mmCIF file of C-alpha atoms and ligand atoms in Angstrom:
data_model
loop_
_atom_site.group_PDB
_atom_site.id
_atom_site.type_symbol
_atom_site.label_atom_id
_atom_site.label_comp_id
_atom_site.label_asym_id
_atom_site.label_seq_id
_atom_site.Cartn_x
_atom_site.Cartn_y
_atom_site.Cartn_z
ATOM 1 C CA MET A 194 -12.132 25.699 -3.005
ATOM 2 C CA ASN A 195 -10.338 22.504 -3.934
ATOM 3 C CA ILE A 196 -12.939 19.557 -3.704
ATOM 4 C CA HIS A 197 -11.384 16.192 -4.083
ATOM 5 C CA LYS A 198 -13.990 13.288 -5.415
ATOM 6 C CA ILE A 199 -13.450 10.010 -4.068
ATOM 7 C CA ALA A 200 -14.540 6.591 -4.850
ATOM 8 C CA VAL A 201 -14.552 4.916 -1.345
ATOM 9 C CA ILE A 202 -14.753 0.446 -1.829
ATOM 10 C CA PRO A 203 -14.886 -0.393 1.985
ATOM 11 C CA GLY A 204 -15.193 -4.182 0.598
ATOM 12 C CA ASP A 205 -15.718 -7.338 2.719
ATOM 13 C CA GLY A 206 -14.484 -8.190 5.873
ATOM 14 C CA ILE A 207 -12.275 -5.038 8.650
ATOM 15 C CA GLY A 208 -12.352 -3.139 5.598
ATOM 16 C CA LYS A 209 -16.120 -1.414 6.362
ATOM 17 C CA GLU A 210 -14.704 -0.912 10.098
ATOM 18 C CA VAL A 211 -11.477 0.665 9.621
ATOM 19 C CA ILE A 212 -12.478 2.767 6.141
ATOM 20 C CA ALA A 213 -15.221 4.364 8.132
ATOM 21 C CA GLU A 214 -12.867 5.648 10.707
ATOM 22 C CA GLY A 215 -10.503 6.843 7.744
ATOM 23 C CA VAL A 216 -13.480 9.243 5.609
ATOM 24 C CA LYS A 217 -14.896 9.565 9.093
ATOM 25 C CA VAL A 218 -10.780 12.017 9.867
ATOM 26 C CA ILE A 219 -10.555 13.103 6.705
ATOM 27 C CA ASN A 220 -14.173 14.798 7.185
ATOM 28 C CA LYS A 221 -12.463 16.260 10.160
ATOM 29 C CA ALA A 222 -9.619 17.798 8.464
ATOM 30 C CA SER A 223 -12.347 19.069 5.997
ATOM 31 C CA ALA A 224 -14.614 20.822 8.438
ATOM 32 C CA LEU A 225 -11.049 22.725 9.935
ATOM 33 C CA ASP A 226 -8.925 23.623 7.381
ATOM 34 C CA GLY A 227 -11.860 24.992 5.627
ATOM 35 C CA GLY A 228 -9.652 25.280 1.904
ATOM 36 C CA PHE A 229 -10.256 21.520 -0.336
ATOM 37 C CA LYS A 230 -13.113 18.807 0.887
ATOM 38 C CA PHE A 231 -13.329 15.455 -0.994
ATOM 39 C CA GLU A 232 -16.087 14.363 -1.265
ATOM 40 C CA PHE A 233 -16.712 10.626 -1.472
ATOM 41 C CA THR A 234 -19.006 8.409 -2.994
ATOM 42 C CA TYR A 235 -19.302 5.169 -1.547
ATOM 43 C CA PHE A 236 -19.711 1.665 -4.216
ATOM 44 C CA PRO A 237 -20.696 -1.776 -2.650
ATOM 45 C CA TRP A 238 -18.679 -3.943 -4.174
ATOM 46 C CA GLY A 239 -16.774 -6.741 -2.531
ATOM 47 C CA CYS A 240 -17.187 -10.526 -1.965
ATOM 48 C CA GLU A 241 -21.460 -10.073 -0.776
ATOM 49 C CA TYR A 242 -22.145 -8.011 -4.351
ATOM 50 C CA PHE A 243 -20.149 -11.186 -5.978
ATOM 51 C CA LYS A 244 -22.772 -13.539 -3.847
ATOM 52 C CA LYS A 245 -26.001 -11.470 -5.192
ATOM 53 C CA THR A 246 -24.431 -10.833 -8.542
ATOM 54 C CA GLY A 247 -21.729 -13.862 -8.913
ATOM 55 C CA LYS A 248 -19.959 -9.952 -9.817
ATOM 56 C CA MET A 249 -17.516 -8.591 -7.891
ATOM 57 C CA MET A 250 -18.183 -5.497 -9.097
ATOM 58 C CA ALA A 251 -20.166 -4.029 -12.118
ATOM 59 C CA GLU A 252 -20.298 -4.621 -15.324
ATOM 60 C CA ASP A 253 -18.757 -1.029 -16.429
ATOM 61 C CA GLY A 254 -16.826 -0.795 -12.454
ATOM 62 C CA ILE A 255 -13.760 0.984 -13.805
ATOM 63 C CA GLU A 256 -15.287 3.079 -16.011
ATOM 64 C CA GLN A 257 -17.858 4.367 -13.569
ATOM 65 C CA LEU A 258 -14.116 4.474 -11.029
ATOM 66 C CA SER A 259 -12.219 6.076 -13.944
ATOM 67 C CA LYS A 260 -14.186 9.758 -13.307
ATOM 68 C CA PHE A 261 -12.786 10.007 -9.816
ATOM 69 C CA ASP A 262 -9.726 11.898 -7.307
ATOM 70 C CA ALA A 263 -8.302 9.058 -6.129
ATOM 71 C CA ILE A 264 -9.637 5.531 -4.465
ATOM 72 C CA PHE A 265 -9.858 4.378 -1.736
ATOM 73 C CA LEU A 266 -9.864 0.872 -0.167
ATOM 74 C CA GLY A 267 -10.130 -1.051 2.213
ATOM 75 C CA ALA A 268 -10.316 -4.883 1.878
ATOM 76 C CA VAL A 269 -11.454 -7.620 0.304
ATOM 77 C CA GLY A 270 -11.091 -10.917 0.706
ATOM 78 C CA ALA A 271 -13.659 -13.114 1.831
ATOM 79 C CA PRO A 272 -14.431 -16.869 2.925
ATOM 80 C CA GLY A 273 -16.382 -18.665 0.708
ATOM 81 C CA VAL A 274 -15.120 -16.688 -2.907
ATOM 82 C CA PRO A 275 -11.823 -17.880 -3.618
ATOM 83 C CA ASP A 276 -9.618 -15.749 -3.084
ATOM 84 C CA ASN A 277 -7.932 -15.280 -6.684
ATOM 85 C CA ILE A 278 -11.398 -14.215 -7.871
ATOM 86 C CA SER A 279 -12.592 -12.021 -5.312
ATOM 87 C CA LEU A 280 -8.853 -10.066 -6.094
ATOM 88 C CA TRP A 281 -8.118 -10.767 -9.425
ATOM 89 C CA ASP A 282 -11.592 -9.469 -10.295
ATOM 90 C CA LEU A 283 -12.011 -5.660 -7.433
ATOM 91 C CA LEU A 284 -8.579 -5.050 -6.456
ATOM 92 C CA LEU A 285 -6.035 -6.179 -8.415
ATOM 93 C CA VAL A 286 -8.219 -5.331 -12.072
ATOM 94 C CA ILE A 287 -8.172 -1.738 -10.347
ATOM 95 C CA ARG A 288 -4.619 -1.402 -9.980
ATOM 96 C CA LYS A 289 -4.129 -2.973 -13.766
ATOM 97 C CA SER A 290 -6.470 -0.268 -15.335
ATOM 98 C CA PHE A 291 -4.759 2.664 -14.540
ATOM 99 C CA ASP A 292 -1.349 1.523 -14.469
ATOM 100 C CA GLN A 293 -0.797 2.106 -10.766
ATOM 101 C CA TYR A 294 2.797 0.559 -11.380
ATOM 102 C CA VAL A 295 4.106 2.632 -8.309
ATOM 103 C CA ASN A 296 2.850 1.209 -4.558
ATOM 104 C CA LEU A 297 4.558 3.171 -2.542
ATOM 105 C CA ARG A 298 4.393 1.576 1.905
ATOM 106 C CA PRO A 299 6.635 3.596 4.030
ATOM 107 C CA ILE A 300 8.031 1.085 6.970
ATOM 108 C CA LYS A 301 8.828 3.201 9.686
ATOM 109 C CA LEU A 302 8.710 2.915 13.703
ATOM 110 C CA LEU A 303 6.587 5.384 14.469
ATOM 111 C CA LYS A 304 7.069 7.399 17.748
ATOM 112 C CA GLY A 305 5.489 5.188 20.140
ATOM 113 C CA ALA A 306 4.893 2.289 18.092
ATOM 114 C CA PRO A 307 5.615 -1.811 19.417
ATOM 115 C CA ALA A 308 8.787 -2.324 18.184
ATOM 116 C CA ILE A 309 9.438 -6.150 18.287
ATOM 117 C CA LEU A 310 13.115 -6.526 17.072
ATOM 118 C CA LYS A 311 15.588 -5.835 20.512
ATOM 119 C CA ASN A 312 17.704 -2.728 20.433
ATOM 120 C CA VAL A 313 15.883 -0.993 17.873
ATOM 121 C CA SER A 314 15.034 2.544 17.992
ATOM 122 C CA GLU A 315 12.608 4.627 15.690
ATOM 123 C CA GLU A 316 15.459 6.232 13.158
ATOM 124 C CA ASP A 317 16.806 2.009 12.873
ATOM 125 C CA ILE A 318 12.992 1.483 10.782
ATOM 126 C CA ASN A 319 12.972 4.139 8.314
ATOM 127 C CA MET A 320 11.999 3.376 5.114
ATOM 128 C CA VAL A 321 10.331 3.605 2.085
ATOM 129 C CA PHE A 322 9.221 0.680 -0.296
ATOM 130 C CA VAL A 323 8.322 1.359 -4.467
ATOM 131 C CA ARG A 324 6.666 -2.143 -5.562
ATOM 132 C CA GLU A 325 6.420 -3.034 -9.163
ATOM 133 C CA ASN A 326 2.366 -3.352 -9.105
ATOM 134 C CA THR A 327 0.942 -4.305 -12.654
ATOM 135 C CA GLU A 328 2.795 -6.735 -13.463
ATOM 136 C CA GLY A 329 6.258 -9.070 -12.833
ATOM 137 C CA GLU A 330 4.867 -12.451 -10.962
ATOM 138 C CA TYR A 331 0.916 -10.634 -10.326
ATOM 139 C CA ALA A 332 1.103 -10.367 -14.825
ATOM 140 C CA GLY A 333 -1.792 -13.316 -14.687
ATOM 141 C CA SER A 334 -0.205 -15.091 -17.678
ATOM 142 C CA GLY A 335 -0.612 -18.713 -17.317
ATOM 143 C CA SER A 336 -2.480 -21.538 -18.105
ATOM 144 C CA TRP A 337 -3.295 -25.081 -16.394
ATOM 145 C CA MET A 338 -3.161 -28.059 -18.719
ATOM 146 C CA TYR A 339 -5.257 -31.183 -18.113
ATOM 147 C CA LYS A 340 -6.645 -30.252 -15.814
ATOM 148 C CA GLY A 341 -7.752 -32.930 -12.508
ATOM 149 C CA LYS A 342 -5.785 -35.246 -14.891
ATOM 150 C CA PRO A 343 -3.142 -37.411 -13.632
ATOM 151 C CA ASN A 344 -0.746 -35.438 -16.157
ATOM 152 C CA GLU A 345 -1.810 -32.322 -14.549
ATOM 153 C CA VAL A 346 0.718 -29.262 -15.947
ATOM 154 C CA VAL A 347 0.189 -25.427 -14.600
ATOM 155 C CA ILE A 348 2.072 -22.984 -16.268
ATOM 156 C CA GLN A 349 2.602 -19.329 -14.171
ATOM 157 C CA ASN A 350 5.038 -16.961 -16.082
ATOM 158 C CA SER A 351 6.335 -13.941 -14.808
ATOM 159 C CA VAL A 352 6.381 -11.034 -17.080
ATOM 160 C CA PHE A 353 8.972 -8.524 -16.835
ATOM 161 C CA SER A 354 8.539 -5.492 -18.735
ATOM 162 C CA ARG A 355 11.460 -2.974 -19.607
ATOM 163 C CA HIS A 356 9.143 -0.401 -20.088
ATOM 164 C CA GLY A 357 7.550 -1.769 -16.878
ATOM 165 C CA CYS A 358 11.064 -2.382 -15.347
ATOM 166 C CA GLU A 359 12.374 1.101 -16.026
ATOM 167 C CA ARG A 360 9.043 3.638 -14.939
ATOM 168 C CA VAL A 361 9.136 2.158 -11.769
ATOM 169 C CA ILE A 362 12.958 1.794 -10.916
ATOM 170 C CA ARG A 363 13.303 5.585 -11.912
ATOM 171 C CA TYR A 364 10.693 6.972 -9.992
ATOM 172 C CA ALA A 365 12.426 4.614 -7.160
ATOM 173 C CA TYR A 366 15.833 7.215 -8.355
ATOM 174 C CA GLU A 367 14.074 9.927 -8.288
ATOM 175 C CA LEU A 368 12.664 9.389 -4.579
ATOM 176 C CA ALA A 369 15.655 8.993 -3.833
ATOM 177 C CA LYS A 370 17.466 11.686 -5.948
ATOM 178 C CA SER A 371 14.438 14.007 -4.077
ATOM 179 C CA GLU A 372 15.101 12.971 -0.641
ATOM 180 C CA ASN A 373 19.148 12.465 -0.347
ATOM 181 C CA LYS A 374 18.665 8.856 0.886
ATOM 182 C CA THR A 375 20.056 5.517 -0.843
ATOM 183 C CA LEU A 376 18.108 2.943 -3.104
ATOM 184 C CA THR A 377 18.263 -0.295 -2.823
ATOM 185 C CA SER A 378 17.321 -3.075 -4.843
ATOM 186 C CA ILE A 379 15.909 -6.207 -4.231
ATOM 187 C CA SER A 380 15.975 -9.114 -6.755
ATOM 188 C CA LYS A 381 17.101 -12.718 -7.537
ATOM 189 C CA ALA A 382 18.645 -12.628 -9.984
ATOM 190 C CA ASN A 383 21.110 -16.249 -8.951
ATOM 191 C CA ALA A 384 17.813 -18.156 -9.881
ATOM 192 C CA LEU A 385 15.408 -16.201 -11.883
ATOM 193 C CA ASN A 386 17.718 -16.098 -15.437
ATOM 194 C CA TYR A 387 15.923 -14.346 -17.136
ATOM 195 C CA SER A 388 13.523 -11.484 -15.036
ATOM 196 C CA MET A 389 15.854 -10.970 -12.452
ATOM 197 C CA VAL A 390 19.187 -10.311 -13.993
ATOM 198 C CA PHE A 391 16.856 -7.803 -16.547
ATOM 199 C CA TRP A 392 15.739 -6.217 -13.572
ATOM 200 C CA ASP A 393 19.089 -6.348 -12.096
ATOM 201 C CA GLN A 394 20.232 -4.342 -15.848
ATOM 202 C CA ILE A 395 17.789 -2.093 -15.633
ATOM 203 C CA PHE A 396 18.465 -1.021 -11.804
ATOM 204 C CA LYS A 397 21.643 -0.741 -12.606
ATOM 205 C CA GLU A 398 21.298 1.170 -16.198
ATOM 206 C CA VAL A 399 18.977 3.693 -14.801
ATOM 207 C CA GLY A 400 21.445 4.690 -12.084
ATOM 208 C CA ARG A 401 23.709 5.870 -14.609
ATOM 209 C CA GLU A 402 20.904 8.476 -15.381
ATOM 210 C CA TYR A 403 21.934 8.904 -11.255
ATOM 211 C CA PRO A 404 24.707 9.171 -10.748
ATOM 212 C CA GLU A 405 25.179 11.642 -7.842
ATOM 213 C CA VAL A 406 22.150 8.747 -5.860
ATOM 214 C CA LYS A 407 24.439 5.877 -3.309
ATOM 215 C CA THR A 408 22.554 2.274 -3.967
ATOM 216 C CA PHE A 409 22.524 -0.854 -2.906
ATOM 217 C CA SER A 410 21.826 -4.287 -4.584
ATOM 218 C CA TYR A 411 20.468 -7.648 -2.549
ATOM 219 C CA LEU A 412 19.122 -10.692 -3.248
ATOM 220 C CA VAL A 413 16.052 -10.910 -1.727
ATOM 221 C CA ASP A 414 16.775 -13.825 0.890
ATOM 222 C CA ALA A 415 18.982 -11.830 2.315
ATOM 223 C CA ALA A 416 16.726 -9.082 2.275
ATOM 224 C CA SER A 417 15.539 -10.475 4.623
ATOM 225 C CA MET A 418 17.184 -11.607 6.769
ATOM 226 C CA PHE A 419 18.991 -7.629 6.714
ATOM 227 C CA MET A 420 15.639 -6.146 7.384
ATOM 228 C CA VAL A 421 14.965 -7.826 10.220
ATOM 229 C CA LYS A 422 19.257 -8.005 11.843
ATOM 230 C CA ASP A 423 19.921 -4.770 10.147
ATOM 231 C CA PRO A 424 16.897 -2.421 9.569
ATOM 232 C CA LYS A 425 18.926 1.187 8.745
ATOM 233 C CA ARG A 426 20.480 -0.560 6.218
ATOM 234 C CA PHE A 427 17.404 0.281 4.087
ATOM 235 C CA GLU A 428 15.537 3.566 3.008
ATOM 236 C CA ILE A 429 14.354 3.824 -0.078
ATOM 237 C CA VAL A 430 13.663 -0.126 -1.786
ATOM 238 C CA VAL A 431 12.751 -0.973 -4.419
ATOM 239 C CA THR A 432 11.266 -4.674 -5.600
ATOM 240 C CA SER A 433 8.958 -6.523 -8.018
ATOM 241 C CA ASN A 434 5.560 -6.924 -7.105
ATOM 242 C CA LEU A 435 6.171 -10.189 -5.782
ATOM 243 C CA PHE A 436 8.608 -9.607 -3.250
ATOM 244 C CA GLY A 437 7.417 -6.186 -2.012
ATOM 245 C CA ASP A 438 4.043 -7.789 -1.532
ATOM 246 C CA ILE A 439 6.791 -10.382 0.624
ATOM 247 C CA LEU A 440 8.825 -8.321 2.201
ATOM 248 C CA THR A 441 5.877 -5.133 3.544
ATOM 249 C CA ASP A 442 4.415 -7.220 5.955
ATOM 250 C CA LEU A 443 7.591 -8.411 7.212
ATOM 251 C CA GLY A 444 8.105 -4.526 7.415
ATOM 252 C CA ALA A 445 5.287 -4.433 8.806
ATOM 253 C CA ALA A 446 5.775 -7.261 11.350
ATOM 254 C CA ILE A 447 8.889 -4.629 12.463
ATOM 255 C CA SER A 448 7.146 -1.291 12.678
ATOM 256 C CA GLY A 449 4.244 -2.421 14.589
ATOM 257 C CA GLY A 450 2.016 -5.012 12.137
ATOM 258 C CA MET A 451 -0.656 -4.713 10.146
ATOM 259 C CA GLY A 452 -2.482 -2.526 11.517
ATOM 260 C CA LEU A 453 0.214 -0.096 11.234
ATOM 261 C CA ALA A 454 0.937 -0.475 7.427
ATOM 262 C CA ALA A 455 -0.356 1.420 4.769
ATOM 263 C CA GLY A 456 -0.226 1.833 1.066
ATOM 264 C CA ALA A 457 -0.540 3.866 -1.407
ATOM 265 C CA ASN A 458 -1.771 2.912 -5.487
ATOM 266 C CA ILE A 459 -0.251 5.366 -7.171
ATOM 267 C CA ASN A 460 -0.530 6.926 -10.946
ATOM 268 C CA PRO A 461 2.724 9.041 -11.209
ATOM 269 C CA GLU A 462 1.239 10.328 -14.316
ATOM 270 C CA ARG A 463 -2.584 10.934 -12.997
ATOM 271 C CA LYS A 464 -3.578 10.034 -15.537
ATOM 272 C CA PHE A 465 -6.326 7.554 -14.062
ATOM 273 C CA PRO A 466 -7.182 7.903 -10.044
ATOM 274 C CA SER A 467 -4.806 6.822 -7.534
ATOM 275 C CA MET A 468 -5.687 4.346 -4.809
ATOM 276 C CA PHE A 469 -5.064 4.882 -0.825
ATOM 277 C CA GLU A 470 -5.362 1.282 1.117
ATOM 278 C CA PRO A 471 -4.127 -0.455 4.000
ATOM 279 C CA ILE A 472 -1.509 -3.390 3.384
ATOM 280 C CA HIS A 473 -3.770 -5.613 5.564
ATOM 281 C CA GLY A 474 -6.625 -7.888 4.369
ATOM 282 C CA SER A 475 -9.704 -8.735 5.809
ATOM 283 C CA ALA A 476 -8.753 -10.175 8.404
ATOM 284 C CA PRO A 477 -12.133 -12.826 8.805
ATOM 285 C CA ASP A 478 -10.701 -13.897 12.184
ATOM 286 C CA ILE A 479 -11.698 -10.255 13.566
ATOM 287 C CA ALA A 480 -14.238 -9.053 11.468
ATOM 288 C CA GLY A 481 -17.426 -7.724 12.310
ATOM 289 C CA LEU A 482 -15.839 -7.302 16.138
ATOM 290 C CA GLY A 483 -14.427 -3.586 16.441
ATOM 291 C CA LYS A 484 -11.226 -5.531 16.780
ATOM 292 C CA ALA A 485 -9.223 -3.702 13.963
ATOM 293 C CA ASN A 486 -7.028 -1.163 14.164
ATOM 294 C CA PRO A 487 -7.471 1.720 12.078
ATOM 295 C CA LEU A 488 -4.189 3.351 12.380
ATOM 296 C CA ALA A 489 -3.021 2.457 8.929
ATOM 297 C CA THR A 490 -5.983 3.745 6.847
ATOM 298 C CA VAL A 491 -5.256 7.010 8.660
ATOM 299 C CA TRP A 492 -2.163 6.443 7.516
ATOM 300 C CA SER A 493 -2.808 5.748 3.419
ATOM 301 C CA ALA A 494 -5.947 9.267 4.014
ATOM 302 C CA SER A 495 -2.197 11.285 5.296
ATOM 303 C CA GLN A 496 -0.690 9.314 2.200
ATOM 304 C CA MET A 497 -3.257 10.874 0.035
ATOM 305 C CA PHE A 498 -3.466 14.255 1.355
ATOM 306 C CA ASP A 499 -0.056 14.706 -0.063
ATOM 307 C CA PHE A 500 -0.812 12.967 -2.947
ATOM 308 C CA PHE A 501 -2.966 15.711 -3.781
ATOM 309 C CA GLY A 502 -0.621 18.345 -2.118
ATOM 310 C CA TYR A 503 -1.390 18.981 1.318
ATOM 311 C CA SER A 504 1.363 17.757 3.079
ATOM 312 C CA GLU A 505 0.845 19.692 6.193
ATOM 313 C CA TRP A 506 -2.234 17.327 6.462
ATOM 314 C CA GLY A 507 -0.384 14.109 5.343
ATOM 315 C CA LYS A 508 2.206 15.517 8.028
ATOM 316 C CA ARG A 509 -0.492 15.666 10.376
ATOM 317 C CA LEU A 510 -2.475 12.545 10.049
ATOM 318 C CA ILE A 511 1.009 11.176 11.004
ATOM 319 C CA GLY A 512 1.383 13.235 14.710
ATOM 320 C CA TYR A 513 -1.671 12.194 15.309
ATOM 321 C CA ILE A 514 -1.363 8.673 15.200
ATOM 322 C CA GLU A 515 2.518 8.730 17.221
ATOM 323 C CA ASN A 516 -0.207 10.848 19.422
ATOM 324 C CA ILE A 517 -2.466 7.767 20.021
ATOM 325 C CA LEU A 518 1.183 5.391 20.731
ATOM 326 C CA THR A 519 2.764 7.567 22.973
ATOM 327 C CA ASP A 520 -0.771 7.959 25.235
ATOM 328 C CA LYS A 521 -0.483 4.043 24.905
ATOM 329 C CA LYS A 522 -4.945 5.078 26.377
ATOM 330 C CA VAL A 523 -7.268 4.757 23.093
ATOM 331 C CA LEU A 524 -5.782 1.739 21.517
ATOM 332 C CA THR A 525 -6.904 -1.752 19.605
ATOM 333 C CA PRO A 526 -6.078 -5.191 21.253
ATOM 334 C CA ASP A 527 -3.186 -5.505 18.799
ATOM 335 C CA LEU A 528 -1.448 -3.102 20.655
ATOM 336 C CA GLY A 529 -1.883 -3.521 23.538
ATOM 337 C CA GLY A 530 -5.477 -2.169 24.565
ATOM 338 C CA THR A 531 -9.305 -2.803 24.656
ATOM 339 C CA ALA A 532 -11.183 0.472 22.805
ATOM 340 C CA THR A 533 -12.633 -0.431 19.674
ATOM 341 C CA THR A 534 -11.778 0.230 15.788
ATOM 342 C CA SER A 535 -14.418 3.198 16.712
ATOM 343 C CA GLU A 536 -13.010 4.846 19.861
ATOM 344 C CA VAL A 537 -9.606 4.827 18.222
ATOM 345 C CA GLY A 538 -10.976 6.776 15.292
ATOM 346 C CA ASP A 539 -12.975 8.678 17.606
ATOM 347 C CA GLU A 540 -10.150 10.128 19.884
ATOM 348 C CA ILE A 541 -7.939 11.464 16.924
ATOM 349 C CA ILE A 542 -10.928 13.739 15.936
ATOM 350 C CA ARG A 543 -10.167 14.850 19.666
ATOM 351 C CA LYS A 544 -7.015 15.509 19.097
ATOM 352 C CA MET A 545 -7.668 17.498 15.843
ATOM 353 C CA GLN A 546 -10.403 19.706 17.387
ATOM 354 C CA LEU A 547 -8.169 20.602 20.496
ATOM 355 C CA ASP A 548 -4.907 21.600 17.801
ATOM 356 C CA PHE A 549 -7.741 23.932 16.598
ATOM 357 C CA LYS A 550 -8.871 24.880 19.558
HETATM 358 P P1 LIG B 631 -4.801 -10.125 6.746
HETATM 359 O O1 LIG B 631 -3.959 -9.203 6.490
HETATM 360 O O2 LIG B 631 -6.844 -9.727 6.366
HETATM 361 O O3 LIG B 631 -4.642 -10.842 8.389
HETATM 362 C C1 LIG B 631 -3.436 -11.404 9.333
HETATM 363 C C2 LIG B 631 -3.263 -10.916 10.341
HETATM 364 O O4 LIG B 631 -3.398 -9.646 10.965
HETATM 365 C C3 LIG B 631 -4.798 -11.377 11.309
HETATM 366 O O5 LIG B 631 -4.376 -12.350 11.858
HETATM 367 C C4 LIG B 631 -5.481 -10.618 11.601
HETATM 368 O O6 LIG B 631 -6.261 -10.264 12.419
HETATM 369 C C5 LIG B 631 -4.194 -8.964 12.091
HETATM 370 N N1 LIG B 631 -4.509 -7.993 11.189
HETATM 371 C C6 LIG B 631 -5.024 -7.336 9.825
HETATM 372 N N2 LIG B 631 -5.239 -6.218 9.746
HETATM 373 C C7 LIG B 631 -5.947 -5.770 11.045
HETATM 374 C C8 LIG B 631 -5.691 -4.235 11.979
HETATM 375 N N3 LIG B 631 -6.188 -3.470 11.025
HETATM 376 N N4 LIG B 631 -6.066 -4.230 12.704
HETATM 377 C C9 LIG B 631 -5.953 -5.584 14.221
HETATM 378 N N5 LIG B 631 -5.190 -6.666 13.148
HETATM 379 C C10 LIG B 631 -4.528 -6.971 11.816
HETATM 380 O O7 LIG B 631 -4.353 -11.010 6.286
HETATM 381 P P2 LIG B 631 -4.721 -12.865 5.109
HETATM 382 O O8 LIG B 631 -6.313 -13.695 7.021
HETATM 383 O O9 LIG B 631 -3.959 -13.369 4.704
HETATM 384 O O10 LIG B 631 -6.263 -12.234 4.075
HETATM 385 C C11 LIG B 631 -7.055 -12.619 5.114
HETATM 386 C C12 LIG B 631 -7.903 -12.034 3.390
HETATM 387 O O11 LIG B 631 -7.472 -10.677 2.944
HETATM 388 C C13 LIG B 631 -7.899 -12.950 2.297
HETATM 389 O O12 LIG B 631 -8.860 -13.704 1.750
HETATM 390 C C14 LIG B 631 -6.715 -11.844 2.205
HETATM 391 O O13 LIG B 631 -6.744 -13.125 0.577
HETATM 392 C C15 LIG B 631 -7.332 -11.350 1.450
HETATM 393 N N6 LIG B 631 -6.206 -9.597 1.882
HETATM 394 C C16 LIG B 631 -5.953 -8.963 1.240
HETATM 395 C C17 LIG B 631 -6.277 -8.061 0.466
HETATM 396 C C18 LIG B 631 -6.308 -6.908 0.695
HETATM 397 O O14 LIG B 631 -7.729 -5.985 -0.082
HETATM 398 N N7 LIG B 631 -5.843 -5.157 0.641
HETATM 399 C C19 LIG B 631 -4.304 -7.801 1.587
HETATM 400 C C20 LIG B 631 -4.008 -8.906 2.091
HETATM 401 C C21 LIG B 631 -5.238 -9.978 1.907
HETATM 402 C C1 LIG B 632 -1.554 -6.728 -0.589
HETATM 403 C C2 LIG B 632 -2.073 -7.257 -1.104
HETATM 404 C C3 LIG B 632 -2.929 -8.142 -2.448
HETATM 405 C C4 LIG B 632 -1.636 -8.219 -3.608
HETATM 406 C C5 LIG B 632 -3.084 -9.436 -2.538
HETATM 407 C C6 LIG B 632 -5.069 -9.333 -1.531
HETATM 408 C C7 LIG B 632 -4.334 -9.657 -4.166
HETATM 409 O O1 LIG B 632 -1.672 -9.001 0.095
HETATM 410 O O2 LIG B 632 -2.133 -5.323 -1.204
HETATM 411 O O3 LIG B 632 0.112 -6.367 -0.096
HETATM 412 O O4 LIG B 632 -0.521 -9.373 -2.889
HETATM 413 O O5 LIG B 632 -0.461 -6.720 -3.463
HETATM 414 MN MN1 LIG B 633 -0.067 -7.947 0.860
#
């Protein structure tokens, strides 16, 4: 029996509610399969922990997490704790410390998901974003001078290293090649005259190693327009940290909403644990009300199955999500239903059980 040790960080707000359903589904899959087991260890880190201790995670948190095979995270952020502290000291420090330089975000209109774009069907929205996840606009380099004075100045630097750009772009080429798909790079070299000129250059350089991959290159402003007007032109997409952050929320909007947007923070070399988490945040507006849609988290669990080589289970979970969406009987309010977060989780369990009867 293969045992995988998973560190669970439910975090804040709806993070706790959706993770509970994700864990429930993974446990059920282990029980039905019998060939593997996921062992969960919970960490109470997040904004409540911060309010008690002044820290977002234990002092040796990264060292503790490094002993696990993967991390399953809900969401981070709560009113009363500045977002730049809560996110930098927990989520972003994990992505960076564990060199999770690939943020894989599928933007796919599943069967039965609400399509907000006119005349668009499932075949038209089926892309995977490969978002750079450790540097770029999120490098955290800068300064704040003369704070609070009339001559106050802030500087926020972007850092684009050759190593950092090459590796994520190469990952995207490999993915496009293995799936026989096109690869689109999204940048902004007309205005960002160092960073994005460099990005575009590296996209071309690495591309010489992949003559079989058909490529496109768009400016980010035009790309956002095309994602809405003509999403089928995107298959595999590679882009910088900030552009990837913004465009994947747009992607969520056109493929069923934040409740259906999944992500995986991958360290491809597997030297460090990778982290699986929905794209959405802690949603303070609905936290604690049982209204959060857990399907994005279940989809991230499906990515975790793929990562550990259980792609059968990865596919199956997507199938259950599609069943839920096409049945339209047990849906949370964001998808027009009245079911609670845990009722959606229970419905998936029920479908799993039926499948294995
Ligand atoms: P958000 O993603 O939390 O919420 C945006 C909107 O989408 C809200 O109306 C919310 O109710 C809705 N929504 C999100 N997920 C949903 C779900 N699963 N089911 C139903 N509706 C859902 O973004 P925000 O409001 O900008 O941020 C709230 C907090 O979360 C902030 O502190 C922010 O910094 C943090 N945040 C954390 C993460 C993360 O941990 N990965 C991601 C984004 C934002
Ligand atoms: C995401 C989130 C994070 C990001 C925030 C919370 C720092 O928006 O995972 O999309 O910008 O990466
Ligand atoms: Mn985001």
